[in-house]
Amino acid sequence: MAASDEWEEVHLTPNGWVDGSYKHDFGNRVEEPMPTDAVLTIRRHVYVGAIGAEAKVTETETPRIEDKAKIAELRLKFGRPTFSC
């Protein structure tokens, strides 16, 4: 059993970053609908195999539109998202 295994999603929209679904330790999975105008989703996964072990953090990006220039423009405008885990 892992000491910690949690994840969360954020969605980039024309109005900025929007929090999405998540699963934090000792809590239930919470499903949030993806905004209809999302252009990019980032899922951050934080895993700690044992107490005292270093956390393994991975981020997976899923484009929601094909317009890479639009995604780049919005990323420049709103910067990196913040995550709680």
PDB file of N, CA and C in Angstrom:
ATOM      1  N   MET A   1       0.834  -1.173   0.000  1.00  0.00           N
ATOM      2  CA  MET A   1       0.000   0.000   0.000  1.00  0.00           C
ATOM      3  C   MET A   1       0.887   1.247   0.000  1.00  0.00           C
ATOM      4  N   ALA A   2       0.554   2.203  -0.816  1.00  0.00           N
ATOM      5  CA  ALA A   2       1.318   3.432  -0.923  1.00  0.00           C
ATOM      6  C   ALA A   2       1.057   4.338   0.274  1.00  0.00           C
ATOM      7  N   ALA A   3       2.058   5.140   0.623  1.00  0.00           N
ATOM      8  CA  ALA A   3       1.883   6.124   1.684  1.00  0.00           C
ATOM      9  C   ALA A   3       0.969   7.252   1.200  1.00  0.00           C
ATOM     10  N   SER A   4       1.035   7.544  -0.105  1.00  0.00           N
ATOM     11  CA  SER A   4       0.186   8.581  -0.682  1.00  0.00           C
ATOM     12  C   SER A   4       0.023   8.310  -2.170  1.00  0.00           C
ATOM     13  N   ASP A   5      -1.182   8.438  -2.653  1.00  0.00           N
ATOM     14  CA  ASP A   5      -1.466   8.224  -4.072  1.00  0.00           C
ATOM     15  C   ASP A   5      -2.674   9.087  -4.425  1.00  0.00           C
ATOM     16  N   GLU A   6      -2.408  10.299  -4.930  1.00  0.00           N
ATOM     17  CA  GLU A   6      -3.500  11.204  -5.242  1.00  0.00           C
ATOM     18  C   GLU A   6      -3.276  11.879  -6.586  1.00  0.00           C
ATOM     19  N   TRP A   7      -4.366  12.401  -7.150  1.00  0.00           N
ATOM     20  CA  TRP A   7      -4.294  13.059  -8.444  1.00  0.00           C
ATOM     21  C   TRP A   7      -5.372  14.130  -8.529  1.00  0.00           C
ATOM     22  N   GLU A   8      -5.170  15.043  -9.466  1.00  0.00           N
ATOM     23  CA  GLU A   8      -6.189  16.050  -9.742  1.00  0.00           C
ATOM     24  C   GLU A   8      -6.016  16.572 -11.163  1.00  0.00           C
ATOM     25  N   GLU A   9      -7.101  17.120 -11.698  1.00  0.00           N
ATOM     26  CA  GLU A   9      -7.104  17.668 -13.055  1.00  0.00           C
ATOM     27  C   GLU A   9      -7.451  19.150 -13.015  1.00  0.00           C
ATOM     28  N   VAL A  10      -6.853  19.888 -13.945  1.00  0.00           N
ATOM     29  CA  VAL A  10      -7.224  21.282 -14.179  1.00  0.00           C
ATOM     30  C   VAL A  10      -7.425  21.450 -15.677  1.00  0.00           C
ATOM     31  N   HIS A  11      -8.317  22.355 -16.043  1.00  0.00           N
ATOM     32  CA  HIS A  11      -8.650  22.579 -17.449  1.00  0.00           C
ATOM     33  C   HIS A  11      -8.353  24.034 -17.808  1.00  0.00           C
ATOM     34  N   LEU A  12      -7.678  24.231 -18.931  1.00  0.00           N
ATOM     35  CA  LEU A  12      -7.412  25.571 -19.425  1.00  0.00           C
ATOM     36  C   LEU A  12      -8.558  25.989 -20.343  1.00  0.00           C
ATOM     37  N   THR A  13      -9.131  27.155 -20.042  1.00  0.00           N
ATOM     38  CA  THR A  13     -10.241  27.687 -20.831  1.00  0.00           C
ATOM     39  C   THR A  13      -9.883  29.117 -21.250  1.00  0.00           C
ATOM     40  N   PRO A  14     -10.662  29.734 -22.126  1.00  0.00           N
ATOM     41  CA  PRO A  14     -10.413  31.130 -22.490  1.00  0.00           C
ATOM     42  C   PRO A  14     -10.501  32.095 -21.298  1.00  0.00           C
ATOM     43  N   ASN A  15     -11.095  31.651 -20.192  1.00  0.00           N
ATOM     44  CA  ASN A  15     -11.196  32.483 -18.987  1.00  0.00           C
ATOM     45  C   ASN A  15     -10.189  32.111 -17.912  1.00  0.00           C
ATOM     46  N   GLY A  16      -9.295  31.173 -18.195  1.00  0.00           N
ATOM     47  CA  GLY A  16      -8.280  30.764 -17.228  1.00  0.00           C
ATOM     48  C   GLY A  16      -8.391  29.299 -16.856  1.00  0.00           C
ATOM     49  N   TRP A  17      -7.670  28.928 -15.791  1.00  0.00           N
ATOM     50  CA  TRP A  17      -7.648  27.548 -15.312  1.00  0.00           C
ATOM     51  C   TRP A  17      -8.871  27.260 -14.448  1.00  0.00           C
ATOM     52  N   VAL A  18      -9.458  26.084 -14.658  1.00  0.00           N
ATOM     53  CA  VAL A  18     -10.642  25.653 -13.913  1.00  0.00           C
ATOM     54  C   VAL A  18     -10.322  24.301 -13.272  1.00  0.00           C
ATOM     55  N   ASP A  19     -10.586  24.188 -11.970  1.00  0.00           N
ATOM     56  CA  ASP A  19     -10.368  22.919 -11.270  1.00  0.00           C
ATOM     57  C   ASP A  19     -11.311  21.856 -11.808  1.00  0.00           C
ATOM     58  N   GLY A  20     -10.798  20.626 -11.877  1.00  0.00           N
ATOM     59  CA  GLY A  20     -11.595  19.512 -12.372  1.00  0.00           C
ATOM     60  C   GLY A  20     -11.703  18.404 -11.339  1.00  0.00           C
ATOM     61  N   SER A  21     -11.798  17.192 -11.812  1.00  0.00           N
ATOM     62  CA  SER A  21     -11.945  16.016 -10.957  1.00  0.00           C
ATOM     63  C   SER A  21     -10.668  15.796 -10.152  1.00  0.00           C
ATOM     64  N   TYR A  22     -10.813  15.076  -9.016  1.00  0.00           N
ATOM     65  CA  TYR A  22      -9.646  14.803  -8.187  1.00  0.00           C
ATOM     66  C   TYR A  22      -9.901  13.620  -7.266  1.00  0.00           C
ATOM     67  N   LYS A  23      -8.804  13.083  -6.763  1.00  0.00           N
ATOM     68  CA  LYS A  23      -8.843  12.031  -5.738  1.00  0.00           C
ATOM     69  C   LYS A  23      -7.683  12.310  -4.800  1.00  0.00           C
ATOM     70  N   HIS A  24      -8.002  12.766  -3.590  1.00  0.00           N
ATOM     71  CA  HIS A  24      -6.987  13.012  -2.587  1.00  0.00           C
ATOM     72  C   HIS A  24      -6.975  11.857  -1.598  1.00  0.00           C
ATOM     73  N   ASP A  25      -5.859  11.675  -0.928  1.00  0.00           N
ATOM     74  CA  ASP A  25      -5.747  10.592   0.049  1.00  0.00           C
ATOM     75  C   ASP A  25      -6.870  10.668   1.075  1.00  0.00           C
ATOM     76  N   PHE A  26      -7.367   9.515   1.461  1.00  0.00           N
ATOM     77  CA  PHE A  26      -8.379   9.375   2.494  1.00  0.00           C
ATOM     78  C   PHE A  26      -9.699  10.065   2.122  1.00  0.00           C
ATOM     79  N   GLY A  27      -9.915  10.267   0.842  1.00  0.00           N
ATOM     80  CA  GLY A  27     -11.172  10.865   0.400  1.00  0.00           C
ATOM     81  C   GLY A  27     -11.725  10.102  -0.787  1.00  0.00           C
ATOM     82  N   ASN A  28     -12.959  10.378  -1.090  1.00  0.00           N
ATOM     83  CA  ASN A  28     -13.585   9.759  -2.249  1.00  0.00           C
ATOM     84  C   ASN A  28     -13.169  10.484  -3.515  1.00  0.00           C
ATOM     85  N   ARG A  29     -13.256   9.806  -4.618  1.00  0.00           N
ATOM     86  CA  ARG A  29     -13.023  10.418  -5.915  1.00  0.00           C
ATOM     87  C   ARG A  29     -14.151  11.424  -6.173  1.00  0.00           C
ATOM     88  N   VAL A  30     -13.788  12.626  -6.615  1.00  0.00           N
ATOM     89  CA  VAL A  30     -14.769  13.666  -6.902  1.00  0.00           C
ATOM     90  C   VAL A  30     -14.734  13.941  -8.399  1.00  0.00           C
ATOM     91  N   GLU A  31     -15.869  13.768  -9.053  1.00  0.00           N
ATOM     92  CA  GLU A  31     -15.982  13.987 -10.494  1.00  0.00           C
ATOM     93  C   GLU A  31     -16.590  15.359 -10.764  1.00  0.00           C
ATOM     94  N   GLU A  32     -15.865  16.191 -11.468  1.00  0.00           N
ATOM     95  CA  GLU A  32     -16.347  17.503 -11.888  1.00  0.00           C
ATOM     96  C   GLU A  32     -16.457  17.494 -13.409  1.00  0.00           C
ATOM     97  N   PRO A  33     -17.495  18.080 -13.979  1.00  0.00           N
ATOM     98  CA  PRO A  33     -17.608  18.089 -15.441  1.00  0.00           C
ATOM     99  C   PRO A  33     -16.525  18.966 -16.068  1.00  0.00           C
ATOM    100  N   MET A  34     -16.026  18.524 -17.210  1.00  0.00           N
ATOM    101  CA  MET A  34     -15.050  19.316 -17.941  1.00  0.00           C
ATOM    102  C   MET A  34     -15.773  20.491 -18.593  1.00  0.00           C
ATOM    103  N   PRO A  35     -15.220  21.701 -18.486  1.00  0.00           N
ATOM    104  CA  PRO A  35     -15.859  22.843 -19.143  1.00  0.00           C
ATOM    105  C   PRO A  35     -15.968  22.608 -20.655  1.00  0.00           C
ATOM    106  N   THR A  36     -17.064  23.043 -21.240  1.00  0.00           N
ATOM    107  CA  THR A  36     -17.270  22.830 -22.675  1.00  0.00           C
ATOM    108  C   THR A  36     -16.278  23.605 -23.522  1.00  0.00           C
ATOM    109  N   ASP A  37     -15.672  24.668 -22.962  1.00  0.00           N
ATOM    110  CA  ASP A  37     -14.708  25.464 -23.713  1.00  0.00           C
ATOM    111  C   ASP A  37     -13.256  25.153 -23.355  1.00  0.00           C
ATOM    112  N   ALA A  38     -13.018  24.009 -22.702  1.00  0.00           N
ATOM    113  CA  ALA A  38     -11.652  23.617 -22.342  1.00  0.00           C
ATOM    114  C   ALA A  38     -10.808  23.395 -23.587  1.00  0.00           C
ATOM    115  N   VAL A  39      -9.572  23.897 -23.541  1.00  0.00           N
ATOM    116  CA  VAL A  39      -8.650  23.687 -24.659  1.00  0.00           C
ATOM    117  C   VAL A  39      -7.538  22.711 -24.291  1.00  0.00           C
ATOM    118  N   LEU A  40      -7.329  22.504 -22.984  1.00  0.00           N
ATOM    119  CA  LEU A  40      -6.259  21.635 -22.505  1.00  0.00           C
ATOM    120  C   LEU A  40      -6.616  21.136 -21.116  1.00  0.00           C
ATOM    121  N   THR A  41      -6.301  19.871 -20.840  1.00  0.00           N
ATOM    122  CA  THR A  41      -6.455  19.309 -19.499  1.00  0.00           C
ATOM    123  C   THR A  41      -5.094  18.816 -19.042  1.00  0.00           C
ATOM    124  N   ILE A  42      -4.737  19.157 -17.801  1.00  0.00           N
ATOM    125  CA  ILE A  42      -3.519  18.622 -17.200  1.00  0.00           C
ATOM    126  C   ILE A  42      -3.919  17.813 -15.976  1.00  0.00           C
ATOM    127  N   ARG A  43      -3.427  16.572 -15.935  1.00  0.00           N
ATOM    128  CA  ARG A  43      -3.672  15.711 -14.772  1.00  0.00           C
ATOM    129  C   ARG A  43      -2.342  15.525 -14.053  1.00  0.00           C
ATOM    130  N   ARG A  44      -2.344  15.909 -12.788  1.00  0.00           N
ATOM    131  CA  ARG A  44      -1.144  15.773 -11.945  1.00  0.00           C
ATOM    132  C   ARG A  44      -1.363  14.595 -11.013  1.00  0.00           C
ATOM    133  N   HIS A  45      -0.382  13.692 -10.985  1.00  0.00           N
ATOM    134  CA  HIS A  45      -0.454  12.505 -10.140  1.00  0.00           C
ATOM    135  C   HIS A  45       0.748  12.542  -9.197  1.00  0.00           C
ATOM    136  N   VAL A  46       0.492  12.415  -7.902  1.00  0.00           N
ATOM    137  CA  VAL A  46       1.544  12.409  -6.893  1.00  0.00           C
ATOM    138  C   VAL A  46       1.488  11.069  -6.171  1.00  0.00           C
ATOM    139  N   TYR A  47       2.610  10.348  -6.211  1.00  0.00           N
ATOM    140  CA  TYR A  47       2.680   9.013  -5.614  1.00  0.00           C
ATOM    141  C   TYR A  47       3.891   8.947  -4.692  1.00  0.00           C
ATOM    142  N   VAL A  48       3.659   8.488  -3.465  1.00  0.00           N
ATOM    143  CA  VAL A  48       4.735   8.238  -2.509  1.00  0.00           C
ATOM    144  C   VAL A  48       4.606   6.784  -2.098  1.00  0.00           C
ATOM    145  N   GLY A  49       5.623   5.986  -2.416  1.00  0.00           N
ATOM    146  CA  GLY A  49       5.550   4.546  -2.175  1.00  0.00           C
ATOM    147  C   GLY A  49       5.593   4.140  -0.715  1.00  0.00           C
ATOM    148  N   ALA A  50       6.307   4.907   0.108  1.00  0.00           N
ATOM    149  CA  ALA A  50       6.432   4.562   1.524  1.00  0.00           C
ATOM    150  C   ALA A  50       6.740   5.834   2.309  1.00  0.00           C
ATOM    151  N   ILE A  51       6.475   5.784   3.587  1.00  0.00           N
ATOM    152  CA  ILE A  51       6.770   6.932   4.440  1.00  0.00           C
ATOM    153  C   ILE A  51       8.261   7.225   4.344  1.00  0.00           C
ATOM    154  N   GLY A  52       8.579   8.475   4.090  1.00  0.00           N
ATOM    155  CA  GLY A  52       9.971   8.893   3.967  1.00  0.00           C
ATOM    156  C   GLY A  52      10.521   8.811   2.556  1.00  0.00           C
ATOM    157  N   ALA A  53       9.799   8.184   1.655  1.00  0.00           N
ATOM    158  CA  ALA A  53      10.253   8.075   0.262  1.00  0.00           C
ATOM    159  C   ALA A  53       9.976   9.377  -0.473  1.00  0.00           C
ATOM    160  N   GLU A  54      10.741   9.617  -1.510  1.00  0.00           N
ATOM    161  CA  GLU A  54      10.543  10.812  -2.323  1.00  0.00           C
ATOM    162  C   GLU A  54       9.282  10.670  -3.173  1.00  0.00           C
ATOM    163  N   ALA A  55       8.554  11.764  -3.310  1.00  0.00           N
ATOM    164  CA  ALA A  55       7.326  11.753  -4.108  1.00  0.00           C
ATOM    165  C   ALA A  55       7.668  11.680  -5.596  1.00  0.00           C
ATOM    166  N   LYS A  56       6.895  10.885  -6.321  1.00  0.00           N
ATOM    167  CA  LYS A  56       6.996  10.837  -7.777  1.00  0.00           C
ATOM    168  C   LYS A  56       5.826  11.653  -8.326  1.00  0.00           C
ATOM    169  N   VAL A  57       6.148  12.731  -9.017  1.00  0.00           N
ATOM    170  CA  VAL A  57       5.124  13.629  -9.541  1.00  0.00           C
ATOM    171  C   VAL A  57       5.154  13.564 -11.066  1.00  0.00           C
ATOM    172  N   THR A  58       4.003  13.254 -11.653  1.00  0.00           N
ATOM    173  CA  THR A  58       3.892  13.242 -13.111  1.00  0.00           C
ATOM    174  C   THR A  58       2.716  14.116 -13.523  1.00  0.00           C
ATOM    175  N   GLU A  59       2.857  14.747 -14.668  1.00  0.00           N
ATOM    176  CA  GLU A  59       1.773  15.543 -15.227  1.00  0.00           C
ATOM    177  C   GLU A  59       1.532  15.086 -16.656  1.00  0.00           C
ATOM    178  N   THR A  60       0.281  14.801 -16.960  1.00  0.00           N
ATOM    179  CA  THR A  60      -0.120  14.366 -18.287  1.00  0.00           C
ATOM    180  C   THR A  60      -0.995  15.439 -18.904  1.00  0.00           C
ATOM    181  N   GLU A  61      -0.638  15.883 -20.104  1.00  0.00           N
ATOM    182  CA  GLU A  61      -1.403  16.918 -20.796  1.00  0.00           C
ATOM    183  C   GLU A  61      -2.236  16.302 -21.912  1.00  0.00           C
ATOM    184  N   THR A  62      -3.506  16.708 -21.972  1.00  0.00           N
ATOM    185  CA  THR A  62      -4.409  16.242 -23.018  1.00  0.00           C
ATOM    186  C   THR A  62      -5.011  17.454 -23.720  1.00  0.00           C
ATOM    187  N   PRO A  63      -4.589  17.722 -24.962  1.00  0.00           N
ATOM    188  CA  PRO A  63      -5.204  18.826 -25.710  1.00  0.00           C
ATOM    189  C   PRO A  63      -6.657  18.499 -26.004  1.00  0.00           C
ATOM    190  N   ARG A  64      -7.517  19.505 -25.902  1.00  0.00           N
ATOM    191  CA  ARG A  64      -8.942  19.328 -26.174  1.00  0.00           C
ATOM    192  C   ARG A  64      -9.359  19.957 -27.503  1.00  0.00           C
ATOM    193  N   ILE A  65      -8.419  20.691 -28.117  1.00  0.00           N
ATOM    194  CA  ILE A  65      -8.632  21.262 -29.449  1.00  0.00           C
ATOM    195  C   ILE A  65      -7.363  21.008 -30.259  1.00  0.00           C
ATOM    196  N   GLU A  66      -7.458  21.145 -31.570  1.00  0.00           N
ATOM    197  CA  GLU A  66      -6.287  20.924 -32.423  1.00  0.00           C
ATOM    198  C   GLU A  66      -5.451  22.182 -32.630  1.00  0.00           C
ATOM    199  N   ASP A  67      -5.972  23.341 -32.275  1.00  0.00           N
ATOM    200  CA  ASP A  67      -5.300  24.617 -32.495  1.00  0.00           C
ATOM    201  C   ASP A  67      -4.200  24.827 -31.443  1.00  0.00           C
ATOM    202  N   LYS A  68      -2.977  24.381 -31.777  1.00  0.00           N
ATOM    203  CA  LYS A  68      -1.861  24.472 -30.844  1.00  0.00           C
ATOM    204  C   LYS A  68      -1.492  25.923 -30.539  1.00  0.00           C
ATOM    205  N   ALA A  69      -1.676  26.804 -31.513  1.00  0.00           N
ATOM    206  CA  ALA A  69      -1.369  28.225 -31.299  1.00  0.00           C
ATOM    207  C   ALA A  69      -2.306  28.824 -30.247  1.00  0.00           C
ATOM    208  N   LYS A  70      -3.571  28.442 -30.256  1.00  0.00           N
ATOM    209  CA  LYS A  70      -4.540  28.941 -29.278  1.00  0.00           C
ATOM    210  C   LYS A  70      -4.178  28.440 -27.877  1.00  0.00           C
ATOM    211  N   ILE A  71      -3.796  27.176 -27.789  1.00  0.00           N
ATOM    212  CA  ILE A  71      -3.384  26.617 -26.496  1.00  0.00           C
ATOM    213  C   ILE A  71      -2.156  27.378 -25.983  1.00  0.00           C
ATOM    214  N   ALA A  72      -1.177  27.602 -26.845  1.00  0.00           N
ATOM    215  CA  ALA A  72       0.039  28.323 -26.454  1.00  0.00           C
ATOM    216  C   ALA A  72      -0.291  29.750 -26.008  1.00  0.00           C
ATOM    217  N   GLU A  73      -1.187  30.406 -26.723  1.00  0.00           N
ATOM    218  CA  GLU A  73      -1.600  31.775 -26.373  1.00  0.00           C
ATOM    219  C   GLU A  73      -2.221  31.822 -24.981  1.00  0.00           C
ATOM    220  N   LEU A  74      -3.124  30.880 -24.690  1.00  0.00           N
ATOM    221  CA  LEU A  74      -3.787  30.860 -23.391  1.00  0.00           C
ATOM    222  C   LEU A  74      -2.823  30.461 -22.270  1.00  0.00           C
ATOM    223  N   ARG A  75      -1.883  29.588 -22.568  1.00  0.00           N
ATOM    224  CA  ARG A  75      -0.883  29.209 -21.562  1.00  0.00           C
ATOM    225  C   ARG A  75      -0.011  30.411 -21.213  1.00  0.00           C
ATOM    226  N   LEU A  76       0.354  31.177 -22.217  1.00  0.00           N
ATOM    227  CA  LEU A  76       1.152  32.376 -21.989  1.00  0.00           C
ATOM    228  C   LEU A  76       0.361  33.394 -21.165  1.00  0.00           C
ATOM    229  N   LYS A  77      -0.896  33.537 -21.472  1.00  0.00           N
ATOM    230  CA  LYS A  77      -1.756  34.506 -20.783  1.00  0.00           C
ATOM    231  C   LYS A  77      -1.999  34.131 -19.320  1.00  0.00           C
ATOM    232  N   PHE A  78      -2.254  32.847 -19.047  1.00  0.00           N
ATOM    233  CA  PHE A  78      -2.659  32.432 -17.705  1.00  0.00           C
ATOM    234  C   PHE A  78      -1.565  31.713 -16.909  1.00  0.00           C
ATOM    235  N   GLY A  79      -0.424  31.422 -17.533  1.00  0.00           N
ATOM    236  CA  GLY A  79       0.677  30.784 -16.821  1.00  0.00           C
ATOM    237  C   GLY A  79       0.386  29.344 -16.438  1.00  0.00           C
ATOM    238  N   ARG A  80       1.193  28.865 -15.483  1.00  0.00           N
ATOM    239  CA  ARG A  80       1.024  27.487 -15.022  1.00  0.00           C
ATOM    240  C   ARG A  80      -0.141  27.381 -14.045  1.00  0.00           C
ATOM    241  N   PRO A  81      -0.837  26.260 -14.065  1.00  0.00           N
ATOM    242  CA  PRO A  81      -1.922  26.076 -13.104  1.00  0.00           C
ATOM    243  C   PRO A  81      -1.362  25.799 -11.707  1.00  0.00           C
ATOM    244  N   THR A  82      -2.195  25.978 -10.705  1.00  0.00           N
ATOM    245  CA  THR A  82      -1.812  25.583  -9.350  1.00  0.00           C
ATOM    246  C   THR A  82      -2.568  24.312  -8.997  1.00  0.00           C
ATOM    247  N   PHE A  83      -1.899  23.467  -8.263  1.00  0.00           N
ATOM    248  CA  PHE A  83      -2.487  22.201  -7.825  1.00  0.00           C
ATOM    249  C   PHE A  83      -2.454  22.158  -6.305  1.00  0.00           C
ATOM    250  N   SER A  84      -3.387  21.446  -5.710  1.00  0.00           N
ATOM    251  CA  SER A  84      -3.399  21.343  -4.267  1.00  0.00           C
ATOM    252  C   SER A  84      -2.630  20.122  -3.779  1.00  0.00           C
ATOM    253  N   CYS A  85      -2.327  19.195  -4.679  1.00  0.00           N
ATOM    254  CA  CYS A  85      -1.540  18.025  -4.251  1.00  0.00           C
ATOM    255  C   CYS A  85      -0.178  18.062  -4.903  1.00  0.00           C
TER     256      CYS A  85
END
